[in-house]
Amino acid sequence: MAAGDTHPDLPPRAIVPRSDRHQVVVIGSGFGGLFGTKALRKADVDVTMIAKTTHHLFQPLLYQVATGILSEGEIAPPTREVLAHQKNAQVLLGEVTGIDLESRLITSHVLGRELVTPYDSLIVAAGAGQSYFGNDHFAEFAPGMKSIDDALELRGRIFGAFEMAELGASRGENVDHLLTFVVVGAGPTGVEMAGQIAELAHRTLTRDFRAISTRQARVILVDAAPQVLPPFGAKLGRWTQEKLEKLGVEVMLGALVSEVDERGLVVKYKDGTSQRIEAVAKVWAAGVQANPLGRQLAEQTGAPLDRAGRISVNPDLTLPGYPEVFVVGDMIALDNLPGVAQVAIQGAKYAAKEIKGRLDGKPAQGPFKYFDKGSMAIISRFRAVAMVGKLRLTGVIAWLMWLVVHLVYLTGFKNRLTAVLRWAVSFIGTGRSERTSTEQQIFARAALQRLARGASDLVSQPGEYDDAERRRAELEAQAVEEARLSDENKRGVKVSG
C-alpha cells in the first residue's frame, strides 16, 4: 500500500508535521537502523526511527535465548533507552507498510493506528525475514529464528518437548517423536542451534527427568547443500561436521525438505528417494527473504530484485533516481555482499556520513566499500570456527574470539556483564538460567494468525471509548461502593434475601 492510500478498515490517518530542520527517517531498529541513527547524533537534522518492535535485537544470539542461556532482555535492549541521550532522535512504534517516493511520505501502522511521516532523507534498514522457499505454510510447524517471539516460541517448543516426553513415557507411550529435534539449515544459525540442543539433551538435562533419558534424544541437522557452513569453505565445513557428530548431532546433507507437518517432516535426496522423520520440535534456519518493502521500492524505481527480494542499488547505496533514499543491510543486492551485521552497520554509517556531507556542502563520497571483518560460528562450548581474511581458526581460540566479538557488539555494559555471568553458568557449569516457558509462548503466534487483522482485532479502535465522562462516573460510583462496604464492615457478610 502506498502512502497515498487509506485502508478501508482504518480510522483517518494522523500526519506528523514537517519541521524547519532536515528530516531524516530511519526504517528499522536493527543494526543498520540503530547505527545509522547514532551516526547522525551530531548532525543538524531531526531523526525519526520507525520500527515494528520497541527493542534493538542482537540477532546473532537469538539461539541462546531459544536454548535457555540468555534472557531476551540481554540481547534486545529498549531502543528508547539506547537513544535516550540523543536529543535529535525520536522513536516511533509501527510497521512501515508504505513508502511514497514521489511525495516523500512513510506510512506505518500499529494496532489499527495509522501514521504518515514526511522525510527529506530516508534510510531503509528494514532487514530480512525467514524464507521457506515458497512453502510459507511450513512456518506453522517449524518456526524460524528472526525475532524475540520466534526465540521464545522455540524455547517453549524445545523444553516443552522434553516435558511432554516425560509425561508420555510415564503413561507408557512411545515418545521417540518428542525426543527428536530437527534443525533445517546448516549455516551458522543452524549449526549453533543444533549444537546447543545437543548440549541441552546430553549435558544439561540429564538429571532432571525420571521416565526418560535425555541422552537418548536425537538431534538432526538437515540441509540440501553438500556441506556444512558453505561460506566458510570446505576445510572448516568438514571440521564443523566432525565436531557436531561427536556431540551426537546427525548431519543429513543433500536432503531437501519437501513436507512439514505437526508430527514431522519429509526430506528428498538427489536420487529421488524420500525419508520421513518423526519430530515434533523443528527449527527452520534455512534461507532469508528481504523485507517486502523492497518490492515497493522496485515498483516505483524500476530497480530489479534478486531471488531473495533484495533490491539493486547504486554504488553509493541510493535508489536509482532518488538520491535522498539509502537502502542498507539485508535488503540490498550489491557486489555480492553477504547478509551479515557488518554490512548493515557499515552501510548505515556510510549513508549517515553522506547525508551530513550534503548538508555541509561537502563533495560526495566514493562508492561504498565493505570491509570484511571476518565470520565465525560457535558449535558448542570450547568449539568454534572463525574466518578472518586468509586466517582460519578452530577450537578454543576461535571460541574465545567469538566470545569477545559478541561482547563488544552487545549494547550496554549491563547486558555485557550479565551475558558473561550466564555464559559462565552454561559453558563452565551445566546450568541454563532461562528455561521458563509457557503455553502462550508456543501457541500465541498461531492464534494471532487466525484473526483477520491479527492483534488489531483484540484492541479497541481510536474513537470507540471517547465517552470519558460516562466512564469517569462509572469508576467513581464503583469506588464509592467499595469504600462503603469496607466502612460498614459488610465484606464477607451474607446479604439476606
Coordinates of C-alpha atoms in Angstrom, one line a residue:
M1 CA 0.0 0.0 0.0
A2 CA 1.4 3.4 -1.0
A3 CA 1.4 6.2 1.4
G4 CA -1.4 7.9 -0.5
D5 CA -3.8 5.1 0.1
T6 CA -6.1 4.6 3.1
H7 CA -7.1 1.2 4.4
P8 CA -10.9 1.0 4.5
D9 CA -11.0 -0.6 7.9
L10 CA -8.7 2.0 9.5
P11 CA -9.5 5.4 11.1
P12 CA -8.4 8.6 9.4
R13 CA -4.7 8.9 9.3
A14 CA -2.5 11.1 11.5
I15 CA 0.3 13.1 9.8
V16 CA 3.5 14.1 11.5
P17 CA 4.0 17.8 10.8
R18 CA 7.2 18.9 8.9
S19 CA 9.7 20.8 10.9
D20 CA 12.1 23.5 9.8
R21 CA 15.1 21.2 10.1
H22 CA 16.2 18.5 7.7
Q23 CA 14.1 15.4 8.5
V24 CA 15.8 12.0 8.3
V25 CA 13.6 8.9 8.7
V26 CA 15.2 5.6 9.5
I27 CA 13.1 2.5 9.0
G28 CA 14.1 -0.4 11.3
S29 CA 15.8 -0.7 14.7
G30 CA 18.3 -3.5 13.8
F31 CA 22.0 -3.0 13.3
G32 CA 21.5 -0.7 10.2
G33 CA 18.8 1.4 11.8
L34 CA 20.5 1.8 15.2
F35 CA 24.0 2.6 13.9
G36 CA 22.6 4.9 11.2
T37 CA 20.6 6.9 13.8
K38 CA 23.5 7.1 16.2
A39 CA 25.8 8.3 13.4
L40 CA 23.6 11.3 13.0
R41 CA 23.7 12.4 16.6
K42 CA 25.8 15.5 15.9
A43 CA 24.2 16.4 12.6
D44 CA 21.9 19.4 12.2
V45 CA 18.9 17.1 11.5
D46 CA 15.9 15.6 13.2
V47 CA 15.9 11.8 13.1
T48 CA 12.8 9.7 13.3
M49 CA 13.3 6.0 13.7
I50 CA 10.2 3.9 12.8
A51 CA 10.3 0.2 13.8
K52 CA 7.8 -2.5 14.4
T53 CA 9.4 -3.5 17.7
T54 CA 10.4 -1.5 20.7
H55 CA 13.9 -3.0 21.0
H56 CA 17.2 -3.3 19.2
L57 CA 17.7 -7.0 18.6
F58 CA 21.2 -8.6 18.6
Q59 CA 20.1 -11.3 16.3
P60 CA 23.3 -13.5 16.3
L61 CA 22.4 -14.5 19.9
L62 CA 18.8 -15.4 19.4
Y63 CA 19.6 -19.1 19.5
Q64 CA 20.9 -18.6 23.0
V65 CA 17.5 -17.2 24.1
A66 CA 15.8 -20.2 22.5
T67 CA 18.0 -22.7 24.3
G68 CA 17.8 -21.1 27.8
I69 CA 21.3 -19.5 28.0
L70 CA 20.3 -15.8 27.8
S71 CA 17.1 -13.8 28.6
E72 CA 15.5 -11.8 25.8
G73 CA 16.3 -8.5 27.6
E74 CA 20.0 -9.2 27.4
I75 CA 20.1 -9.3 23.6
A76 CA 17.2 -6.8 23.0
P77 CA 17.5 -3.6 25.0
P78 CA 14.8 -1.0 24.5
T79 CA 15.6 1.3 21.6
R80 CA 14.4 4.3 23.5
E81 CA 16.8 3.6 26.3
V82 CA 19.7 3.2 23.9
L83 CA 18.9 6.5 22.2
A84 CA 17.7 8.3 25.3
H85 CA 20.6 10.8 25.3
Q86 CA 20.4 11.5 21.6
K87 CA 18.2 14.6 21.6
N88 CA 17.7 14.9 17.9
A89 CA 16.3 11.3 17.7
Q90 CA 12.7 10.2 18.1
V91 CA 11.5 6.6 18.1
L92 CA 8.0 5.7 16.8
L93 CA 6.5 2.2 17.1
G94 CA 4.9 1.0 13.9
E95 CA 5.3 -1.4 11.0
V96 CA 6.1 0.5 7.8
T97 CA 3.6 -0.5 5.2
G98 CA 4.0 2.2 2.5
I99 CA 6.8 4.3 1.1
D100 CA 5.8 7.1 -1.4
L101 CA 9.0 8.2 -3.0
E102 CA 7.5 11.0 -5.0
S103 CA 5.7 12.6 -2.0
R104 CA 8.5 11.6 0.4
L105 CA 6.0 10.1 2.8
I106 CA 6.2 7.0 5.0
T107 CA 3.0 5.2 6.2
S108 CA 3.2 3.0 9.3
H109 CA 0.6 1.0 11.3
V110 CA 0.3 -0.4 14.7
L111 CA -2.9 -1.9 16.3
G112 CA -5.1 -0.1 13.8
R113 CA -3.4 3.2 14.2
E114 CA -2.0 4.8 11.0
L115 CA 0.7 7.4 10.9
V116 CA 2.2 9.3 8.0
T117 CA 5.7 10.7 8.4
P118 CA 7.4 13.0 5.9
Y119 CA 11.1 12.8 5.2
D120 CA 13.9 14.8 3.4
S121 CA 16.3 11.9 3.6
L122 CA 15.5 8.2 4.1
I123 CA 17.5 5.2 5.3
V124 CA 15.7 2.0 4.7
A125 CA 17.2 -0.7 7.0
A126 CA 14.2 -3.0 7.4
G127 CA 16.2 -6.2 7.3
A128 CA 15.1 -9.6 6.2
G129 CA 12.8 -12.4 7.3
Q130 CA 12.9 -16.1 7.2
S131 CA 12.4 -17.7 3.7
Y132 CA 10.6 -21.0 3.3
F133 CA 11.3 -21.1 -0.4
G134 CA 7.7 -20.7 -1.4
N135 CA 6.4 -23.0 1.3
D136 CA 5.3 -20.4 3.9
H137 CA 2.8 -23.0 5.4
F138 CA 5.9 -24.8 6.9
A139 CA 6.2 -21.9 9.4
E140 CA 3.2 -23.1 11.4
F141 CA 5.2 -26.2 12.5
A142 CA 8.8 -25.1 12.0
P143 CA 9.4 -21.6 13.4
G144 CA 12.3 -19.5 12.1
M145 CA 14.8 -17.6 14.1
K146 CA 14.4 -13.9 13.3
S147 CA 12.7 -12.3 16.3
I148 CA 12.3 -12.5 20.0
D149 CA 8.9 -14.0 19.5
D150 CA 10.5 -16.7 17.4
A151 CA 13.1 -17.5 20.1
L152 CA 10.6 -17.6 22.9
E153 CA 8.3 -19.9 20.9
L154 CA 11.2 -22.2 20.1
R155 CA 12.2 -22.2 23.7
G156 CA 8.7 -23.4 24.6
R157 CA 8.7 -26.0 21.9
I158 CA 12.1 -27.4 22.8
F159 CA 11.7 -27.6 26.6
G160 CA 8.0 -28.5 26.1
A161 CA 9.0 -31.5 24.0
F162 CA 11.1 -32.9 26.9
E163 CA 8.2 -32.2 29.3
M164 CA 5.6 -34.0 27.1
A165 CA 8.1 -36.9 26.6
E166 CA 8.3 -37.3 30.3
L167 CA 4.5 -37.3 30.6
G168 CA 4.1 -39.7 27.7
A169 CA 6.7 -42.1 28.9
S170 CA 5.0 -42.1 32.3
R171 CA 1.8 -43.1 30.5
G172 CA 3.6 -45.9 28.7
E173 CA 3.6 -44.2 25.3
N174 CA 6.2 -44.1 22.6
V175 CA 7.9 -40.8 22.8
D176 CA 10.5 -41.0 20.1
H177 CA 8.9 -38.2 18.1
L178 CA 9.1 -35.9 21.1
L179 CA 12.8 -36.7 21.7
T180 CA 13.7 -36.0 18.1
F181 CA 14.8 -32.4 17.2
V182 CA 15.3 -31.3 13.6
V183 CA 17.1 -28.2 12.6
V184 CA 16.7 -27.3 8.9
G185 CA 19.7 -25.3 7.5
A186 CA 23.4 -26.0 8.1
G187 CA 24.5 -22.3 8.0
P188 CA 25.9 -20.6 11.2
T189 CA 22.4 -20.3 12.8
G190 CA 21.5 -23.9 12.2
V191 CA 24.9 -25.2 13.3
E192 CA 24.8 -23.1 16.5
M193 CA 21.2 -24.2 17.2
A194 CA 21.9 -27.9 16.7
G195 CA 25.0 -27.8 18.9
Q196 CA 23.1 -26.2 21.8
I197 CA 20.1 -28.6 21.6
A198 CA 22.6 -31.4 21.7
E199 CA 24.3 -29.9 24.8
L200 CA 20.9 -29.5 26.4
A201 CA 20.0 -33.1 25.9
H202 CA 23.3 -34.7 26.6
R203 CA 24.7 -32.5 29.3
T204 CA 22.3 -30.0 30.9
L205 CA 19.1 -32.0 31.4
T206 CA 20.5 -35.5 32.1
R207 CA 19.5 -35.5 35.8
D208 CA 16.2 -33.7 35.6
F209 CA 13.8 -36.4 34.3
R210 CA 12.8 -39.8 35.7
A211 CA 10.8 -41.6 33.0
I212 CA 13.0 -40.6 30.0
S213 CA 16.8 -40.4 29.4
T214 CA 17.5 -37.1 27.6
R215 CA 20.8 -38.7 26.4
Q216 CA 18.7 -40.8 24.0
A217 CA 17.4 -37.7 22.3
R218 CA 18.2 -37.3 18.6
V219 CA 19.3 -34.0 17.1
I220 CA 19.3 -33.9 13.3
L221 CA 20.8 -31.2 11.2
V222 CA 19.3 -31.2 7.6
D223 CA 20.4 -29.2 4.6
A224 CA 20.1 -29.6 0.8
A225 CA 23.7 -28.4 0.4
P226 CA 26.6 -30.8 0.1
Q227 CA 28.5 -29.5 3.2
V228 CA 28.0 -27.7 6.5
L229 CA 28.8 -24.0 6.6
P230 CA 29.3 -23.5 2.8
P231 CA 30.5 -19.8 3.2
F232 CA 33.3 -21.0 5.5
G233 CA 34.9 -23.2 2.9
A234 CA 35.3 -27.0 2.6
K235 CA 38.0 -27.4 5.3
L236 CA 36.1 -25.6 8.1
G237 CA 32.9 -27.2 6.9
R238 CA 34.4 -30.7 7.4
W239 CA 35.9 -29.8 10.8
T240 CA 32.5 -28.4 11.9
Q241 CA 30.6 -31.6 10.8
E242 CA 33.1 -33.8 12.7
K243 CA 32.6 -31.9 15.9
L244 CA 28.8 -31.8 15.5
E245 CA 28.8 -35.6 15.1
K246 CA 31.0 -36.0 18.2
L247 CA 28.3 -34.1 20.1
G248 CA 25.8 -36.6 18.8
V249 CA 24.2 -34.5 16.1
E250 CA 23.2 -36.5 13.0
V251 CA 24.1 -34.4 9.9
M252 CA 22.0 -35.1 6.8
L253 CA 23.3 -33.3 3.7
G254 CA 21.9 -33.3 0.2
A255 CA 18.4 -33.6 1.9
L256 CA 15.8 -31.2 0.7
V257 CA 12.8 -30.7 3.0
S258 CA 9.6 -31.2 0.9
E259 CA 6.9 -31.6 3.5
V260 CA 6.4 -30.3 7.1
D261 CA 3.5 -31.1 9.5
E262 CA 2.8 -31.1 13.2
R263 CA 4.4 -34.5 13.8
G264 CA 7.4 -34.5 11.4
L265 CA 8.8 -33.7 8.0
V266 CA 9.8 -35.4 4.8
V267 CA 13.2 -34.9 3.0
K268 CA 14.1 -35.8 -0.5
Y269 CA 17.5 -36.9 -1.8
K270 CA 19.1 -36.3 -5.2
D271 CA 18.5 -39.9 -6.2
G272 CA 14.7 -39.3 -5.8
T273 CA 14.2 -41.2 -2.6
S274 CA 12.3 -39.7 0.3
Q275 CA 12.6 -40.2 4.1
R276 CA 10.1 -39.2 6.8
I277 CA 11.5 -38.0 10.1
E278 CA 9.0 -38.1 13.0
A279 CA 9.8 -35.0 15.1
V280 CA 7.5 -32.5 17.0
A281 CA 10.2 -29.9 17.6
K282 CA 11.6 -28.4 14.4
V283 CA 13.6 -25.3 13.8
W284 CA 13.8 -23.6 10.4
A285 CA 17.2 -21.9 9.9
A286 CA 17.4 -22.1 6.1
G287 CA 17.3 -19.1 3.8
V288 CA 16.3 -15.4 4.2
Q289 CA 13.9 -13.2 2.3
A290 CA 14.3 -9.4 2.2
N291 CA 11.6 -7.2 3.7
P292 CA 8.6 -6.7 1.3
L293 CA 9.3 -3.0 1.3
G294 CA 12.0 -3.8 -1.3
R295 CA 9.3 -4.8 -3.8
Q296 CA 7.5 -1.4 -3.2
L297 CA 10.8 0.4 -3.9
A298 CA 11.4 -1.7 -7.0
E299 CA 8.0 -1.0 -8.4
Q300 CA 8.5 2.8 -8.0
T301 CA 12.1 3.0 -9.3
G302 CA 12.4 0.1 -11.8
A303 CA 15.3 -1.3 -9.9
P304 CA 15.5 -5.1 -10.2
L305 CA 15.1 -7.6 -7.4
D306 CA 17.0 -10.8 -7.0
R307 CA 15.5 -14.1 -6.0
A308 CA 15.8 -13.2 -2.3
G309 CA 13.8 -10.0 -2.8
R310 CA 16.9 -7.8 -2.4
I311 CA 16.9 -4.6 -4.5
S312 CA 19.7 -3.4 -6.7
V313 CA 21.1 0.0 -5.5
N314 CA 23.6 2.5 -6.8
P315 CA 27.3 2.2 -5.7
D316 CA 26.5 4.9 -3.1
L317 CA 23.6 2.8 -1.7
T318 CA 20.9 5.1 -3.1
L319 CA 18.0 4.2 -5.3
P320 CA 18.1 5.0 -9.0
G321 CA 16.5 8.4 -9.5
Y322 CA 16.1 9.0 -5.7
P323 CA 19.5 10.2 -4.3
E324 CA 17.8 11.0 -1.0
V325 CA 16.9 7.4 -0.3
F326 CA 19.5 5.0 1.0
V327 CA 18.9 1.2 1.4
V328 CA 21.3 -0.8 3.6
G329 CA 21.9 -4.2 5.0
D330 CA 20.0 -7.4 4.1
M331 CA 17.7 -5.5 1.7
I332 CA 20.4 -4.7 -1.0
A333 CA 21.9 -6.6 -3.9
L334 CA 25.3 -5.1 -4.5
D335 CA 28.7 -6.6 -5.2
N336 CA 27.6 -10.0 -3.7
L337 CA 27.6 -8.5 -0.2
P338 CA 26.9 -11.1 2.5
G339 CA 23.8 -10.8 4.7
V340 CA 25.7 -10.1 7.9
A341 CA 25.5 -7.4 10.6
Q342 CA 28.7 -5.6 9.5
V343 CA 27.3 -4.9 6.0
A344 CA 24.3 -3.2 7.7
I345 CA 26.4 -1.3 10.2
Q346 CA 29.0 0.0 7.7
G347 CA 26.3 0.8 5.1
A348 CA 24.3 2.8 7.6
K349 CA 27.3 4.7 8.8
Y350 CA 28.2 5.5 5.1
A351 CA 24.6 6.7 4.5
A352 CA 24.7 8.9 7.6
K353 CA 28.0 10.4 6.6
E354 CA 26.7 11.2 3.1
I355 CA 23.6 12.9 4.5
K356 CA 25.8 15.1 6.8
G357 CA 28.2 15.8 4.0
R358 CA 25.4 17.0 1.7
L359 CA 24.1 19.4 4.3
D360 CA 27.6 20.7 4.9
G361 CA 28.2 21.3 1.2
K362 CA 30.9 18.7 1.0
P363 CA 31.6 16.6 -2.1
A364 CA 30.1 13.2 -2.4
Q365 CA 31.9 10.2 -1.0
G366 CA 33.3 7.5 -3.3
P367 CA 31.3 4.2 -3.8
F368 CA 30.5 2.2 -0.7
K369 CA 33.3 -0.2 0.2
Y370 CA 32.7 -3.1 2.6
F371 CA 35.5 -4.1 4.9
D372 CA 35.1 -7.7 5.8
K373 CA 36.0 -8.2 9.4
G374 CA 35.5 -12.0 9.2
S375 CA 32.9 -14.6 10.0
M376 CA 32.6 -17.0 12.9
A377 CA 30.2 -19.7 14.3
I378 CA 30.1 -21.5 17.6
I379 CA 29.5 -25.2 17.7
S380 CA 29.4 -25.9 21.4
R381 CA 31.4 -24.8 24.4
F382 CA 35.1 -24.5 23.6
R383 CA 34.4 -25.3 19.9
A384 CA 34.0 -22.7 17.2
V385 CA 35.3 -21.8 13.8
A386 CA 36.5 -18.4 12.6
M387 CA 37.5 -17.0 9.2
V388 CA 39.4 -13.6 9.2
G389 CA 40.9 -12.8 5.9
K390 CA 43.1 -15.7 4.9
L391 CA 43.3 -16.9 8.5
R392 CA 41.3 -20.0 9.5
L393 CA 40.9 -20.8 13.2
T394 CA 39.2 -23.6 15.0
G395 CA 38.6 -24.8 18.6
V396 CA 39.2 -22.9 21.8
I397 CA 41.0 -19.9 20.2
A398 CA 38.1 -19.4 17.7
W399 CA 35.6 -19.8 20.6
L400 CA 37.3 -17.1 22.7
M401 CA 37.3 -14.8 19.7
W402 CA 33.6 -15.4 19.3
L403 CA 33.0 -14.5 22.9
V404 CA 35.0 -11.3 22.7
V405 CA 33.4 -10.1 19.4
H406 CA 29.9 -10.7 20.6
L407 CA 30.5 -9.0 23.9
V408 CA 31.8 -5.9 22.0
Y409 CA 28.7 -5.6 19.9
L410 CA 26.2 -6.3 22.7
T411 CA 24.5 -3.0 23.6
G412 CA 25.1 -1.7 27.1
F413 CA 27.5 -2.5 29.9
K414 CA 24.8 -4.2 32.0
N415 CA 24.0 -6.6 29.2
R416 CA 27.6 -7.4 28.6
L417 CA 28.1 -8.2 32.3
T418 CA 25.1 -10.4 32.6
A419 CA 26.0 -12.2 29.4
V420 CA 29.4 -13.1 30.8
L421 CA 27.8 -14.4 34.0
R422 CA 25.3 -16.5 32.1
W423 CA 27.9 -17.9 29.8
A424 CA 29.9 -18.9 32.8
V425 CA 26.9 -20.8 34.2
S426 CA 26.2 -22.5 30.9
F427 CA 29.6 -23.2 29.4
I428 CA 31.7 -23.8 32.5
G429 CA 28.9 -25.3 34.5
T430 CA 25.9 -27.2 33.2
G431 CA 23.0 -24.9 34.1
R432 CA 20.7 -22.8 31.9
S433 CA 19.3 -19.8 33.6
E434 CA 16.4 -19.2 31.2
R435 CA 14.4 -22.4 31.0
T436 CA 11.0 -20.9 31.8
S437 CA 8.4 -21.4 29.0
T438 CA 4.6 -21.2 28.8
E439 CA 1.8 -22.4 26.5
Q440 CA 1.3 -18.8 25.4
Q441 CA 4.8 -18.6 24.1
I442 CA 4.2 -21.7 22.0
F443 CA 0.7 -21.0 20.6
A444 CA 0.2 -17.2 20.6
R445 CA 1.7 -16.8 17.1
A446 CA -0.6 -19.4 15.6
A447 CA -3.6 -17.9 17.5
L448 CA -3.0 -14.4 16.3
Q449 CA -2.6 -15.6 12.7
R450 CA -6.1 -16.9 12.8
L451 CA -7.5 -13.5 13.4
A452 CA -8.4 -11.4 10.3
R453 CA -6.3 -8.4 11.4
G454 CA -4.0 -10.1 13.9
A455 CA -3.6 -8.3 17.3
S456 CA -5.6 -5.3 16.0
D457 CA -8.7 -7.4 16.4
L458 CA -8.1 -7.6 20.1
V459 CA -7.9 -3.9 20.9
S460 CA -10.4 -1.1 20.5
Q461 CA -10.1 1.3 17.6
P462 CA -9.5 5.0 18.2
G463 CA -12.7 6.8 19.0
E464 CA -14.5 3.8 20.4
Y465 CA -14.1 4.9 24.0
D466 CA -14.4 8.7 23.8
D467 CA -17.3 9.0 26.3
A468 CA -14.9 9.9 29.1
E469 CA -17.4 11.5 31.5
R470 CA -19.6 8.3 31.4
R471 CA -16.6 6.2 32.2
R472 CA -15.5 8.6 34.9
A473 CA -18.9 8.4 36.6
E474 CA -18.9 4.5 36.5
L475 CA -15.4 4.4 38.1
E476 CA -16.3 6.9 40.8
A477 CA -19.5 5.0 41.7
Q478 CA -17.6 1.8 41.9
A479 CA -15.0 3.3 44.2
V480 CA -17.8 4.8 46.5
E481 CA -19.4 1.4 46.8
E482 CA -16.1 -0.3 47.6
A483 CA -15.4 2.2 50.3
R484 CA -19.0 1.8 51.8
L485 CA -18.7 -1.9 52.0
S486 CA -15.4 -1.6 53.9
D487 CA -16.5 1.2 56.2
E488 CA -19.7 -0.6 57.2
N489 CA -17.9 -4.0 57.7
K490 CA -20.1 -5.6 55.2
R491 CA -17.5 -7.6 53.3
G492 CA -18.0 -11.3 53.7
V493 CA -21.4 -10.7 55.3
K494 CA -24.2 -12.7 53.7
V495 CA -26.9 -10.5 52.3
S496 CA -30.3 -11.8 53.4
G497 CA -32.8 -12.1 50.6

